[in-house]
PDB file of C-alpha atoms and ligand atoms in Angstrom:
ATOM      1  CA  GLU F   1      18.406  -1.661 -17.334  1.00  0.00           C
ATOM      2  CA  HIS F   2      17.816  -4.315 -14.708  1.00  0.00           C
ATOM      3  CA  GLY F   3      15.318  -2.435 -12.614  1.00  0.00           C
ATOM      4  CA  THR F   4      11.632  -3.035 -12.379  1.00  0.00           C
ATOM      5  CA  ALA F   5       9.554  -0.614 -14.406  1.00  0.00           C
ATOM      6  CA  THR F   6       6.904   0.783 -12.107  1.00  0.00           C
ATOM      7  CA  ALA F   7       4.420   3.624 -12.048  1.00  0.00           C
ATOM      8  CA  THR F   8       1.790   5.054  -9.753  1.00  0.00           C
ATOM      9  CA  ILE F   9      -1.436   6.199 -11.357  1.00  0.00           C
ATOM     10  CA  MET F  10      -4.057   8.288  -9.632  1.00  0.00           C
ATOM     11  CA  LEU F  11      -7.611   7.542 -10.726  1.00  0.00           C
ATOM     12  CA  MET F  12     -10.857   9.494 -10.343  1.00  0.00           C
ATOM     13  CA  GLY F  13      -9.437  12.983 -10.627  1.00  0.00           C
ATOM     14  CA  ASP F  14      -7.237  15.234  -8.534  1.00  0.00           C
ATOM     15  CA  THR F  15      -9.835  16.453  -6.060  1.00  0.00           C
ATOM     16  CA  CYS F  16     -10.716  14.601  -2.860  1.00  0.00           C
ATOM     17  CA  THR F  17     -13.908  14.780  -0.806  1.00  0.00           C
ATOM     18  CA  ARG F  18     -11.885  14.537   2.401  1.00  0.00           C
ATOM     19  CA  GLY F  19      -9.334  16.739   4.059  1.00  0.00           C
ATOM     20  CA  CYS F  20      -6.655  14.866   5.966  1.00  0.00           C
ATOM     21  CA  ARG F  21      -4.308  17.162   7.839  1.00  0.00           C
ATOM     22  CA  PHE F  22      -1.142  15.681   6.361  1.00  0.00           C
ATOM     23  CA  CYS F  23      -2.223  15.627   2.725  1.00  0.00           C
ATOM     24  CA  SER F  24      -2.006  18.420   0.192  1.00  0.00           C
ATOM     25  CA  VAL F  25      -4.414  17.019  -2.388  1.00  0.00           C
ATOM     26  CA  LYS F  26      -7.173  19.493  -3.398  1.00  0.00           C
ATOM     27  CA  THR F  27     -10.514  19.000  -1.715  1.00  0.00           C
ATOM     28  CA  ALA F  28     -14.143  19.706  -2.645  1.00  0.00           C
ATOM     29  CA  ARG F  29     -17.533  18.419  -1.592  1.00  0.00           C
ATOM     30  CA  GLN F  30     -18.494  17.648  -5.158  1.00  0.00           C
ATOM     31  CA  PRO F  31     -15.504  17.031  -7.437  1.00  0.00           C
ATOM     32  CA  SER F  32     -15.996  16.581 -11.195  1.00  0.00           C
ATOM     33  CA  PRO F  33     -17.895  13.484 -12.288  1.00  0.00           C
ATOM     34  CA  LEU F  34     -15.868  10.399 -13.138  1.00  0.00           C
ATOM     35  CA  ASP F  35     -14.691   9.950 -16.696  1.00  0.00           C
ATOM     36  CA  PRO F  36     -16.422   6.723 -17.764  1.00  0.00           C
ATOM     37  CA  ASP F  37     -13.668   6.011 -20.278  1.00  0.00           C
ATOM     38  CA  GLU F  38     -10.890   6.278 -17.703  1.00  0.00           C
ATOM     39  CA  PRO F  39     -10.723   2.543 -16.844  1.00  0.00           C
ATOM     40  CA  TYR F  40     -10.384   1.609 -20.510  1.00  0.00           C
ATOM     41  CA  ASN F  41      -7.989   4.391 -21.470  1.00  0.00           C
ATOM     42  CA  THR F  42      -5.814   3.982 -18.393  1.00  0.00           C
ATOM     43  CA  ALA F  43      -5.501   0.246 -18.913  1.00  0.00           C
ATOM     44  CA  LYS F  44      -4.661   0.744 -22.553  1.00  0.00           C
ATOM     45  CA  ALA F  45      -1.947   3.289 -21.747  1.00  0.00           C
ATOM     46  CA  ILE F  46      -0.395   1.268 -18.907  1.00  0.00           C
ATOM     47  CA  ALA F  47      -0.317  -1.897 -21.011  1.00  0.00           C
ATOM     48  CA  ALA F  48       1.494   0.012 -23.762  1.00  0.00           C
ATOM     49  CA  TRP F  49       4.182   1.270 -21.367  1.00  0.00           C
ATOM     50  CA  GLY F  50       5.525  -2.226 -20.733  1.00  0.00           C
ATOM     51  CA  LEU F  51       5.571  -1.861 -16.949  1.00  0.00           C
ATOM     52  CA  ASP F  52       6.281  -4.697 -14.557  1.00  0.00           C
ATOM     53  CA  TYR F  53       4.359  -3.246 -11.645  1.00  0.00           C
ATOM     54  CA  VAL F  54       1.746  -0.571 -11.320  1.00  0.00           C
ATOM     55  CA  VAL F  55       0.145   1.057  -8.304  1.00  0.00           C
ATOM     56  CA  LEU F  56      -3.375   2.312  -8.917  1.00  0.00           C
ATOM     57  CA  THR F  57      -4.539   4.766  -6.318  1.00  0.00           C
ATOM     58  CA  SER F  58      -7.180   7.459  -6.040  1.00  0.00           C
ATOM     59  CA  VAL F  59      -8.583  10.308  -4.084  1.00  0.00           C
ATOM     60  CA  ASP F  60     -11.577   9.570  -1.854  1.00  0.00           C
ATOM     61  CA  ARG F  61     -14.870  10.013  -3.653  1.00  0.00           C
ATOM     62  CA  ASP F  62     -17.488  10.022  -0.925  1.00  0.00           C
ATOM     63  CA  ASP F  63     -19.806  11.776  -3.395  1.00  0.00           C
ATOM     64  CA  ILE F  64     -20.165   8.590  -5.457  1.00  0.00           C
ATOM     65  CA  ALA F  65     -22.428   5.755  -4.298  1.00  0.00           C
ATOM     66  CA  ASP F  66     -19.785   3.017  -4.332  1.00  0.00           C
ATOM     67  CA  GLY F  67     -16.879   5.408  -3.726  1.00  0.00           C
ATOM     68  CA  GLY F  68     -15.552   4.567  -7.183  1.00  0.00           C
ATOM     69  CA  ALA F  69     -14.974   0.872  -6.442  1.00  0.00           C
ATOM     70  CA  GLU F  70     -16.464  -0.271  -9.744  1.00  0.00           C
ATOM     71  CA  HIS F  71     -14.289   2.234 -11.590  1.00  0.00           C
ATOM     72  CA  PHE F  72     -11.170   0.946  -9.826  1.00  0.00           C
ATOM     73  CA  ALA F  73     -12.092  -2.694 -10.448  1.00  0.00           C
ATOM     74  CA  LYS F  74     -12.791  -2.089 -14.133  1.00  0.00           C
ATOM     75  CA  THR F  75      -9.370  -0.500 -14.548  1.00  0.00           C
ATOM     76  CA  VAL F  76      -7.699  -3.559 -13.044  1.00  0.00           C
ATOM     77  CA  SER F  77      -9.693  -6.073 -15.076  1.00  0.00           C
ATOM     78  CA  ASN F  78      -9.148  -4.158 -18.318  1.00  0.00           C
ATOM     79  CA  LEU F  79      -5.451  -4.008 -17.586  1.00  0.00           C
ATOM     80  CA  LYS F  80      -5.120  -7.669 -16.679  1.00  0.00           C
ATOM     81  CA  GLU F  81      -7.004  -8.633 -19.847  1.00  0.00           C
ATOM     82  CA  ARG F  82      -4.445  -6.760 -21.885  1.00  0.00           C
ATOM     83  CA  ASN F  83      -1.436  -7.903 -19.903  1.00  0.00           C
ATOM     84  CA  SER F  84      -1.820 -10.655 -17.341  1.00  0.00           C
ATOM     85  CA  GLN F  85       1.866 -10.434 -16.408  1.00  0.00           C
ATOM     86  CA  ILE F  86       1.794  -6.938 -14.976  1.00  0.00           C
ATOM     87  CA  MET F  87       1.616  -6.868 -11.183  1.00  0.00           C
ATOM     88  CA  VAL F  88      -1.123  -4.610  -9.921  1.00  0.00           C
ATOM     89  CA  GLU F  89      -1.351  -2.980  -6.512  1.00  0.00           C
ATOM     90  CA  CYS F  90      -4.464  -1.004  -5.632  1.00  0.00           C
ATOM     91  CA  LEU F  91      -4.039   1.570  -2.875  1.00  0.00           C
ATOM     92  CA  THR F  92      -7.641   2.300  -2.032  1.00  0.00           C
ATOM     93  CA  PRO F  93      -9.798   4.594   0.082  1.00  0.00           C
ATOM     94  CA  ASP F  94     -11.732   3.114   3.022  1.00  0.00           C
ATOM     95  CA  PHE F  95     -15.059   3.429   1.167  1.00  0.00           C
ATOM     96  CA  ARG F  96     -16.613   4.608   4.445  1.00  0.00           C
ATOM     97  CA  GLY F  97     -16.409   0.993   5.588  1.00  0.00           C
ATOM     98  CA  ASP F  98     -18.473  -0.322   2.655  1.00  0.00           C
ATOM     99  CA  LEU F  99     -17.133  -3.875   2.480  1.00  0.00           C
ATOM    100  CA  ALA F 100     -18.966  -4.632  -0.776  1.00  0.00           C
ATOM    101  CA  ALA F 101     -16.832  -1.946  -2.382  1.00  0.00           C
ATOM    102  CA  VAL F 102     -13.677  -3.458  -0.880  1.00  0.00           C
ATOM    103  CA  GLU F 103     -14.721  -6.877  -2.158  1.00  0.00           C
ATOM    104  CA  LYS F 104     -15.319  -5.595  -5.660  1.00  0.00           C
ATOM    105  CA  ILE F 105     -11.729  -4.410  -5.855  1.00  0.00           C
ATOM    106  CA  ALA F 106     -10.276  -7.435  -4.083  1.00  0.00           C
ATOM    107  CA  GLN F 107     -11.970  -9.649  -6.691  1.00  0.00           C
ATOM    108  CA  SER F 108     -10.878  -7.576  -9.666  1.00  0.00           C
ATOM    109  CA  GLY F 109      -7.709  -9.546 -10.409  1.00  0.00           C
ATOM    110  CA  LEU F 110      -5.192  -7.417  -8.484  1.00  0.00           C
ATOM    111  CA  ASP F 111      -2.129  -8.807  -6.756  1.00  0.00           C
ATOM    112  CA  VAL F 112      -1.766  -6.470  -3.780  1.00  0.00           C
ATOM    113  CA  TYR F 113      -4.547  -4.757  -1.836  1.00  0.00           C
ATOM    114  CA  ALA F 114      -3.172  -1.712  -0.051  1.00  0.00           C
ATOM    115  CA  HIS F 115      -4.917   0.672   2.275  1.00  0.00           C
ATOM    116  CA  ASN F 116      -3.047   2.953   4.618  1.00  0.00           C
ATOM    117  CA  VAL F 117      -3.867   3.374   8.285  1.00  0.00           C
ATOM    118  CA  GLU F 118      -1.489   6.367   8.152  1.00  0.00           C
ATOM    119  CA  THR F 119      -0.780   6.687  11.877  1.00  0.00           C
ATOM    120  CA  VAL F 120      -1.177   4.996  15.240  1.00  0.00           C
ATOM    121  CA  ARG F 121      -4.613   4.474  16.764  1.00  0.00           C
ATOM    122  CA  GLU F 122      -4.243   7.352  19.224  1.00  0.00           C
ATOM    123  CA  LEU F 123      -3.514   9.971  16.537  1.00  0.00           C
ATOM    124  CA  GLN F 124      -6.110   9.004  13.951  1.00  0.00           C
ATOM    125  CA  ARG F 125      -8.520  11.820  14.774  1.00  0.00           C
ATOM    126  CA  HIS F 126      -5.717  14.372  14.866  1.00  0.00           C
ATOM    127  CA  VAL F 127      -4.151  13.331  11.547  1.00  0.00           C
ATOM    128  CA  ARG F 128      -6.867  11.936   9.287  1.00  0.00           C
ATOM    129  CA  ASP F 129     -10.170  13.290   8.076  1.00  0.00           C
ATOM    130  CA  PRO F 130     -12.862  12.695  10.737  1.00  0.00           C
ATOM    131  CA  ARG F 131     -14.595  10.232   8.425  1.00  0.00           C
ATOM    132  CA  ALA F 132     -11.568   7.930   8.629  1.00  0.00           C
ATOM    133  CA  ASN F 133     -10.598   5.813  11.615  1.00  0.00           C
ATOM    134  CA  ILE F 134      -8.401   2.865  12.326  1.00  0.00           C
ATOM    135  CA  ASP F 135     -11.139   0.312  12.931  1.00  0.00           C
ATOM    136  CA  GLN F 136     -12.711   1.102   9.588  1.00  0.00           C
ATOM    137  CA  SER F 137      -9.304   0.805   7.934  1.00  0.00           C
ATOM    138  CA  LEU F 138      -8.495  -2.478   9.683  1.00  0.00           C
ATOM    139  CA  ASN F 139     -11.840  -3.829   8.480  1.00  0.00           C
ATOM    140  CA  VAL F 140     -10.963  -2.898   4.906  1.00  0.00           C
ATOM    141  CA  LEU F 141      -7.667  -4.785   5.129  1.00  0.00           C
ATOM    142  CA  ARG F 142      -9.195  -7.728   6.977  1.00  0.00           C
ATOM    143  CA  HIS F 143     -12.012  -8.055   4.465  1.00  0.00           C
ATOM    144  CA  ALA F 144      -9.732  -7.907   1.424  1.00  0.00           C
ATOM    145  CA  LYS F 145      -7.723 -10.777   2.910  1.00  0.00           C
ATOM    146  CA  ALA F 146     -10.837 -12.735   3.847  1.00  0.00           C
ATOM    147  CA  VAL F 147     -12.270 -12.699   0.335  1.00  0.00           C
ATOM    148  CA  ARG F 148      -8.924 -13.260  -1.398  1.00  0.00           C
ATOM    149  CA  PRO F 149      -6.498 -15.007   0.957  1.00  0.00           C
ATOM    150  CA  ASP F 150      -4.095 -15.454  -1.950  1.00  0.00           C
ATOM    151  CA  ILE F 151      -3.386 -11.739  -2.424  1.00  0.00           C
ATOM    152  CA  LEU F 152      -1.074  -9.622  -0.303  1.00  0.00           C
ATOM    153  CA  THR F 153      -2.433  -6.869   1.881  1.00  0.00           C
ATOM    154  CA  LYS F 154      -0.346  -3.847   2.657  1.00  0.00           C
ATOM    155  CA  THR F 155      -0.450  -0.713   4.758  1.00  0.00           C
ATOM    156  CA  SER F 156       1.644   2.292   5.604  1.00  0.00           C
ATOM    157  CA  ILE F 157       2.332   4.393   8.679  1.00  0.00           C
ATOM    158  CA  MET F 158       3.969   7.804   8.899  1.00  0.00           C
ATOM    159  CA  LEU F 159       6.264   8.464  11.853  1.00  0.00           C
ATOM    160  CA  GLY F 160       7.153  11.827  13.334  1.00  0.00           C
ATOM    161  CA  LEU F 161       3.630  12.964  14.209  1.00  0.00           C
ATOM    162  CA  GLY F 162       4.125  12.640  17.962  1.00  0.00           C
ATOM    163  CA  GLU F 163       3.395   8.924  18.347  1.00  0.00           C
ATOM    164  CA  THR F 164       5.086   6.939  21.121  1.00  0.00           C
ATOM    165  CA  ASP F 165       6.964   3.656  20.743  1.00  0.00           C
ATOM    166  CA  ARG F 166       4.265   1.843  22.661  1.00  0.00           C
ATOM    167  CA  GLN F 167       1.589   3.237  20.343  1.00  0.00           C
ATOM    168  CA  ILE F 168       3.548   2.141  17.281  1.00  0.00           C
ATOM    169  CA  TYR F 169       4.055  -1.317  18.696  1.00  0.00           C
ATOM    170  CA  ASN F 170       0.392  -1.705  19.550  1.00  0.00           C
ATOM    171  CA  THR F 171      -0.679  -0.549  16.099  1.00  0.00           C
ATOM    172  CA  LEU F 172       1.651  -3.031  14.414  1.00  0.00           C
ATOM    173  CA  THR F 173       0.184  -5.741  16.613  1.00  0.00           C
ATOM    174  CA  GLU F 174      -3.319  -4.805  15.512  1.00  0.00           C
ATOM    175  CA  LEU F 175      -2.230  -4.870  11.874  1.00  0.00           C
ATOM    176  CA  ARG F 176      -0.827  -8.363  12.209  1.00  0.00           C
ATOM    177  CA  GLU F 177      -4.004  -9.469  13.928  1.00  0.00           C
ATOM    178  CA  ALA F 178      -5.912  -8.160  10.890  1.00  0.00           C
ATOM    179  CA  GLY F 179      -3.737 -10.363   8.663  1.00  0.00           C
ATOM    180  CA  VAL F 180      -1.840  -7.511   7.027  1.00  0.00           C
ATOM    181  CA  ASP F 181       1.126  -8.905   5.077  1.00  0.00           C
ATOM    182  CA  CYS F 182       3.263  -5.909   4.155  1.00  0.00           C
ATOM    183  CA  LEU F 183       4.139  -2.842   6.141  1.00  0.00           C
ATOM    184  CA  THR F 184       5.919   0.391   5.327  1.00  0.00           C
ATOM    185  CA  LEU F 185       7.019   3.075   7.755  1.00  0.00           C
ATOM    186  CA  GLY F 186       8.306   6.472   6.626  1.00  0.00           C
ATOM    187  CA  GLN F 187       8.985   9.937   7.976  1.00  0.00           C
ATOM    188  CA  TYR F 188       6.077  12.395   7.840  1.00  0.00           C
ATOM    189  CA  MET F 189       7.012  15.574   5.967  1.00  0.00           C
ATOM    190  CA  GLN F 190       4.866  18.674   6.254  1.00  0.00           C
ATOM    191  CA  PRO F 191       3.676  19.468   2.704  1.00  0.00           C
ATOM    192  CA  THR F 192       2.758  23.132   3.383  1.00  0.00           C
ATOM    193  CA  LYS F 193       2.648  25.501   6.362  1.00  0.00           C
ATOM    194  CA  ARG F 194      -1.089  24.868   6.679  1.00  0.00           C
ATOM    195  CA  HIS F 195      -0.563  21.186   7.346  1.00  0.00           C
ATOM    196  CA  LEU F 196       0.391  19.316  10.503  1.00  0.00           C
ATOM    197  CA  LYS F 197       3.826  20.115  11.828  1.00  0.00           C
ATOM    198  CA  VAL F 198       6.527  17.496  12.058  1.00  0.00           C
ATOM    199  CA  GLU F 199       6.878  16.655  15.754  1.00  0.00           C
ATOM    200  CA  GLU F 200      10.022  14.619  15.363  1.00  0.00           C
ATOM    201  CA  TYR F 201      12.562  13.579  12.776  1.00  0.00           C
ATOM    202  CA  VAL F 202      12.928   9.917  13.554  1.00  0.00           C
ATOM    203  CA  THR F 203      16.508   8.678  13.280  1.00  0.00           C
ATOM    204  CA  PRO F 204      17.510   6.102  10.673  1.00  0.00           C
ATOM    205  CA  GLU F 205      18.428   3.794  13.562  1.00  0.00           C
ATOM    206  CA  ARG F 206      14.875   3.926  14.893  1.00  0.00           C
ATOM    207  CA  PHE F 207      13.546   3.093  11.447  1.00  0.00           C
ATOM    208  CA  VAL F 208      15.857   0.077  11.370  1.00  0.00           C
ATOM    209  CA  HIS F 209      14.521  -0.867  14.782  1.00  0.00           C
ATOM    210  CA  TRP F 210      10.934  -0.832  13.486  1.00  0.00           C
ATOM    211  CA  GLU F 211      11.927  -2.859  10.475  1.00  0.00           C
ATOM    212  CA  GLU F 212      13.313  -5.488  12.831  1.00  0.00           C
ATOM    213  CA  VAL F 213      10.158  -5.386  14.921  1.00  0.00           C
ATOM    214  CA  GLY F 214       8.061  -5.825  11.772  1.00  0.00           C
ATOM    215  CA  LYS F 215      10.078  -8.853  10.762  1.00  0.00           C
ATOM    216  CA  GLU F 216       9.825 -10.371  14.218  1.00  0.00           C
ATOM    217  CA  MET F 217       6.081  -9.860  14.223  1.00  0.00           C
ATOM    218  CA  GLY F 218       5.780 -11.826  10.998  1.00  0.00           C
ATOM    219  CA  PHE F 219       5.040  -9.275   8.315  1.00  0.00           C
ATOM    220  CA  VAL F 220       5.982 -10.767   4.955  1.00  0.00           C
ATOM    221  CA  TYR F 221       7.774  -7.558   4.135  1.00  0.00           C
ATOM    222  CA  THR F 222       8.601  -4.486   6.197  1.00  0.00           C
ATOM    223  CA  ALA F 223      10.113  -1.412   4.551  1.00  0.00           C
ATOM    224  CA  SER F 224      11.108   1.218   7.076  1.00  0.00           C
ATOM    225  CA  GLY F 225      13.199   4.331   6.539  1.00  0.00           C
ATOM    226  CA  PRO F 226      13.028   8.117   6.540  1.00  0.00           C
ATOM    227  CA  LEU F 227      12.437   8.209   2.788  1.00  0.00           C
ATOM    228  CA  VAL F 228      10.108   5.267   2.529  1.00  0.00           C
ATOM    229  CA  ARG F 229       6.876   6.363   0.889  1.00  0.00           C
ATOM    230  CA  SER F 230       3.552   4.767   0.424  1.00  0.00           C
ATOM    231  CA  SER F 231       2.284   4.360  -3.082  1.00  0.00           C
ATOM    232  CA  TYR F 232       5.126   4.432  -5.420  1.00  0.00           C
ATOM    233  CA  LYS F 233       6.974   1.202  -5.840  1.00  0.00           C
ATOM    234  CA  ALA F 234       6.811  -1.816  -6.286  1.00  0.00           C
ATOM    235  CA  GLY F 235       8.350  -5.130  -6.868  1.00  0.00           C
ATOM    236  CA  GLU F 236      11.397  -6.484  -8.471  1.00  0.00           C
ATOM    237  CA  THR F 237      11.575  -9.668 -10.445  1.00  0.00           C
ATOM    238  CA  HIS F 238      13.565 -12.674  -9.519  1.00  0.00           C
ATOM    239  CA  ARG F 239      15.211 -12.504 -12.904  1.00  0.00           C
ATOM    240  CA  ASP F 240      16.361  -8.957 -12.287  1.00  0.00           C
ATOM    241  CA  ARG F 241      17.781  -9.702  -8.911  1.00  0.00           C
ATOM    242  CA  ASP F 242      19.559 -12.792 -10.212  1.00  0.00           C
ATOM    243  CA  THR F 243      21.106 -10.794 -13.002  1.00  0.00           C
ATOM    244  CA  ARG F 244      22.471  -8.300 -10.533  1.00  0.00           C
ATOM    245  CA  GLY F 245      23.700 -10.970  -8.181  1.00  0.00           C
ATOM    246  CA  ASP F 246      22.139  -8.824  -5.535  1.00  0.00           C
ATOM    247  CA  THR F 247      22.322 -10.251  -2.052  1.00  0.00           C
ATOM    248  CA  ARG F 248      20.647  -8.150   0.511  1.00  0.00           C
ATOM    249  CA  GLY F 249      20.018 -10.350   3.460  1.00  0.00           C
ATOM    250  CA  ASP F 250      16.459 -11.334   4.070  1.00  0.00           C
ATOM    251  CA  THR F 251      15.165  -9.920   0.837  1.00  0.00           C
ATOM    252  CA  ARG F 252      17.255 -12.381  -1.062  1.00  0.00           C
ATOM    253  CA  ARG F 253      16.005 -15.239   1.021  1.00  0.00           C
ATOM    254  CA  HIS F 254      12.448 -14.168   0.344  1.00  0.00           C
ATOM    255  CA  THR F 255      13.153 -14.209  -3.348  1.00  0.00           C
ATOM    256  CA  GLU F 256      14.438 -17.722  -3.384  1.00  0.00           C
ATOM    257  CA  THR F 257      11.748 -19.043  -1.149  1.00  0.00           C
ATOM    258  CA  HIS F 258       9.054 -17.583  -3.312  1.00  0.00           C
ATOM    259  CA  THR F 259      10.575 -18.856  -6.490  1.00  0.00           C
ATOM    260  CA  HIS F 260      11.439 -22.406  -5.682  1.00  0.00           C
ATOM    261  CA  THR F 261       8.631 -23.638  -3.520  1.00  0.00           C
ATOM    262  CA  HIS F 262       4.962 -24.164  -4.021  1.00  0.00           C
ATOM    263  CA  THR F 263       4.041 -23.901  -0.409  1.00  0.00           C
ATOM    264  CA  HIS F 264       5.821 -20.695   0.285  1.00  0.00           C
ATOM    265  CA  THR F 265       7.461 -21.136   3.608  1.00  0.00           C
ATOM    266  CA  HIS F 266       8.532 -17.636   4.235  1.00  0.00           C
ATOM    267  CA  THR F 267      11.430 -16.625   6.405  1.00  0.00           C
ATOM    268  CA  HIS F 268       8.911 -15.327   8.889  1.00  0.00           C
ATOM    269  CA  ARG F 269       5.662 -17.055   8.120  1.00  0.00           C
ATOM    270  CA  ASP F 270       3.807 -18.970   5.454  1.00  0.00           C
ATOM    271  CA  ILE F 271       1.953 -17.164   2.775  1.00  0.00           C
ATOM    272  CA  ASN F 272      -0.395 -18.632   0.289  1.00  0.00           C
ATOM    273  CA  MET F 273       0.023 -17.001  -3.072  1.00  0.00           C
ATOM    274  CA  ASP F 274      -0.050 -18.109  -6.669  1.00  0.00           C
ATOM    275  CA  THR F 275       3.330 -19.585  -7.622  1.00  0.00           C
ATOM    276  CA  THR F 276       3.681 -17.660 -10.855  1.00  0.00           C
ATOM    277  CA  ASN F 277       3.075 -14.424  -9.068  1.00  0.00           C
ATOM    278  CA  GLN F 278       5.361 -15.345  -6.227  1.00  0.00           C
ATOM    279  CA  SER F 279       8.246 -16.051  -8.549  1.00  0.00           C
ATOM    280  CA  ARG F 280       7.865 -12.598 -10.052  1.00  0.00           C
ATOM    281  CA  PHE F 281       7.005 -10.808  -6.926  1.00  0.00           C
ATOM    282  CA  ILE F 282       9.926 -10.199  -4.690  1.00  0.00           C
ATOM    283  CA  HIS F 283       9.496  -7.420  -2.335  1.00  0.00           C
ATOM    284  CA  LEU F 284       7.432  -4.342  -1.924  1.00  0.00           C
ATOM    285  CA  LEU F 285       9.814  -1.575  -1.381  1.00  0.00           C
ATOM    286  CA  ILE F 286       8.799   1.864  -0.552  1.00  0.00           C
ATOM    287  CA  ASN F 287       5.772   3.927   0.073  1.00  0.00           C
ATOM    288  CA  MET F 288       4.619   7.474  -0.168  1.00  0.00           C
ATOM    289  CA  ASN F 289       2.573   9.490   2.264  1.00  0.00           C
ATOM    290  CA  SER F 290       0.767  11.887  -0.020  1.00  0.00           C
ATOM    291  CA  VAL F 291      -2.378   9.919  -0.710  1.00  0.00           C
ATOM    292  CA  HIS F 292      -3.833   7.140   1.373  1.00  0.00           C
TER     293      HIS F 292
HETATM  294  S1  SF4 C   1      -4.992  11.255   2.336  1.00  0.00           S
HETATM  295 FE1  SF4 C   1      -6.466  10.461   0.815  1.00  0.00          FE
HETATM  296  S2  SF4 C   1      -8.490  10.797   1.808  1.00  0.00           S
HETATM  297 FE2  SF4 C   1      -7.014  12.097   2.904  1.00  0.00          FE
HETATM  298  S3  SF4 C   1      -7.179  14.099   1.843  1.00  0.00           S
HETATM  299 FE3  SF4 C   1      -5.462  12.968   0.906  1.00  0.00          FE
HETATM  300  S4  SF4 C   1      -6.340  11.932  -0.880  1.00  0.00           S
HETATM  301 FE4  SF4 C   1      -8.041  12.560   0.449  1.00  0.00          FE
END
């Protein structure tokens, strides 16, 4: 009753042009053409559901000139026209480093620009499709922030693929240097026998450790836990949290800071975001590792 209604919607079909070794999405060189009515129909449906927060994500479409950026952006703008209150997160591909595509989405009216680096620098080639790499991904996140400093940027890392503590730390440092606001860390789970094996089940204590490190480094929000996943969830409203009288440490402090100040002096660092959005937007919780 008091929760935040959220949903994750996958755009542009169910078939990806890439083949990351952790992901079980279908792949093909030439998936079906885009449905030109999808942005309109999706926006119409989402608006009718009365959601508070929606994550729009997609497969990679390297077969399309702009990677589907226009399609993504149209979905957001159609949705915001119908319901300006709904919070929209776009979890996007890297668009092969095409920053014009990134910009198109960043300027579409969204609230959170998410793109996942997936793993530490050293394991990129082992884990992701060869067309992906961390520098390209950092550029996506950096560019989204540069063109819209008022939105939040967000990324996700899977643990348990054989990465070392030093590699994790260094990757988090690079993310902060790229201006990334929100971070999620979750346990990698092997989707089928044909996919990468789990090298380690990271203990809950280690996840807590990384959450602390994220906070110390100045991420606006760090969600870290074995079950944390990358594209589902979301935000909770200040109203909802007040109703529940929920006090969960830092999260609560974030809520109040965002709601009652115009210059949002965050517990860890300042962020510059529209006040109306800030008062509604409390924390990004969890993330999923199936797509992006
Ligand atoms: S993680 Fe994304 S780019 Fe990689 S195969 Fe899955 S859907 Fe495609």
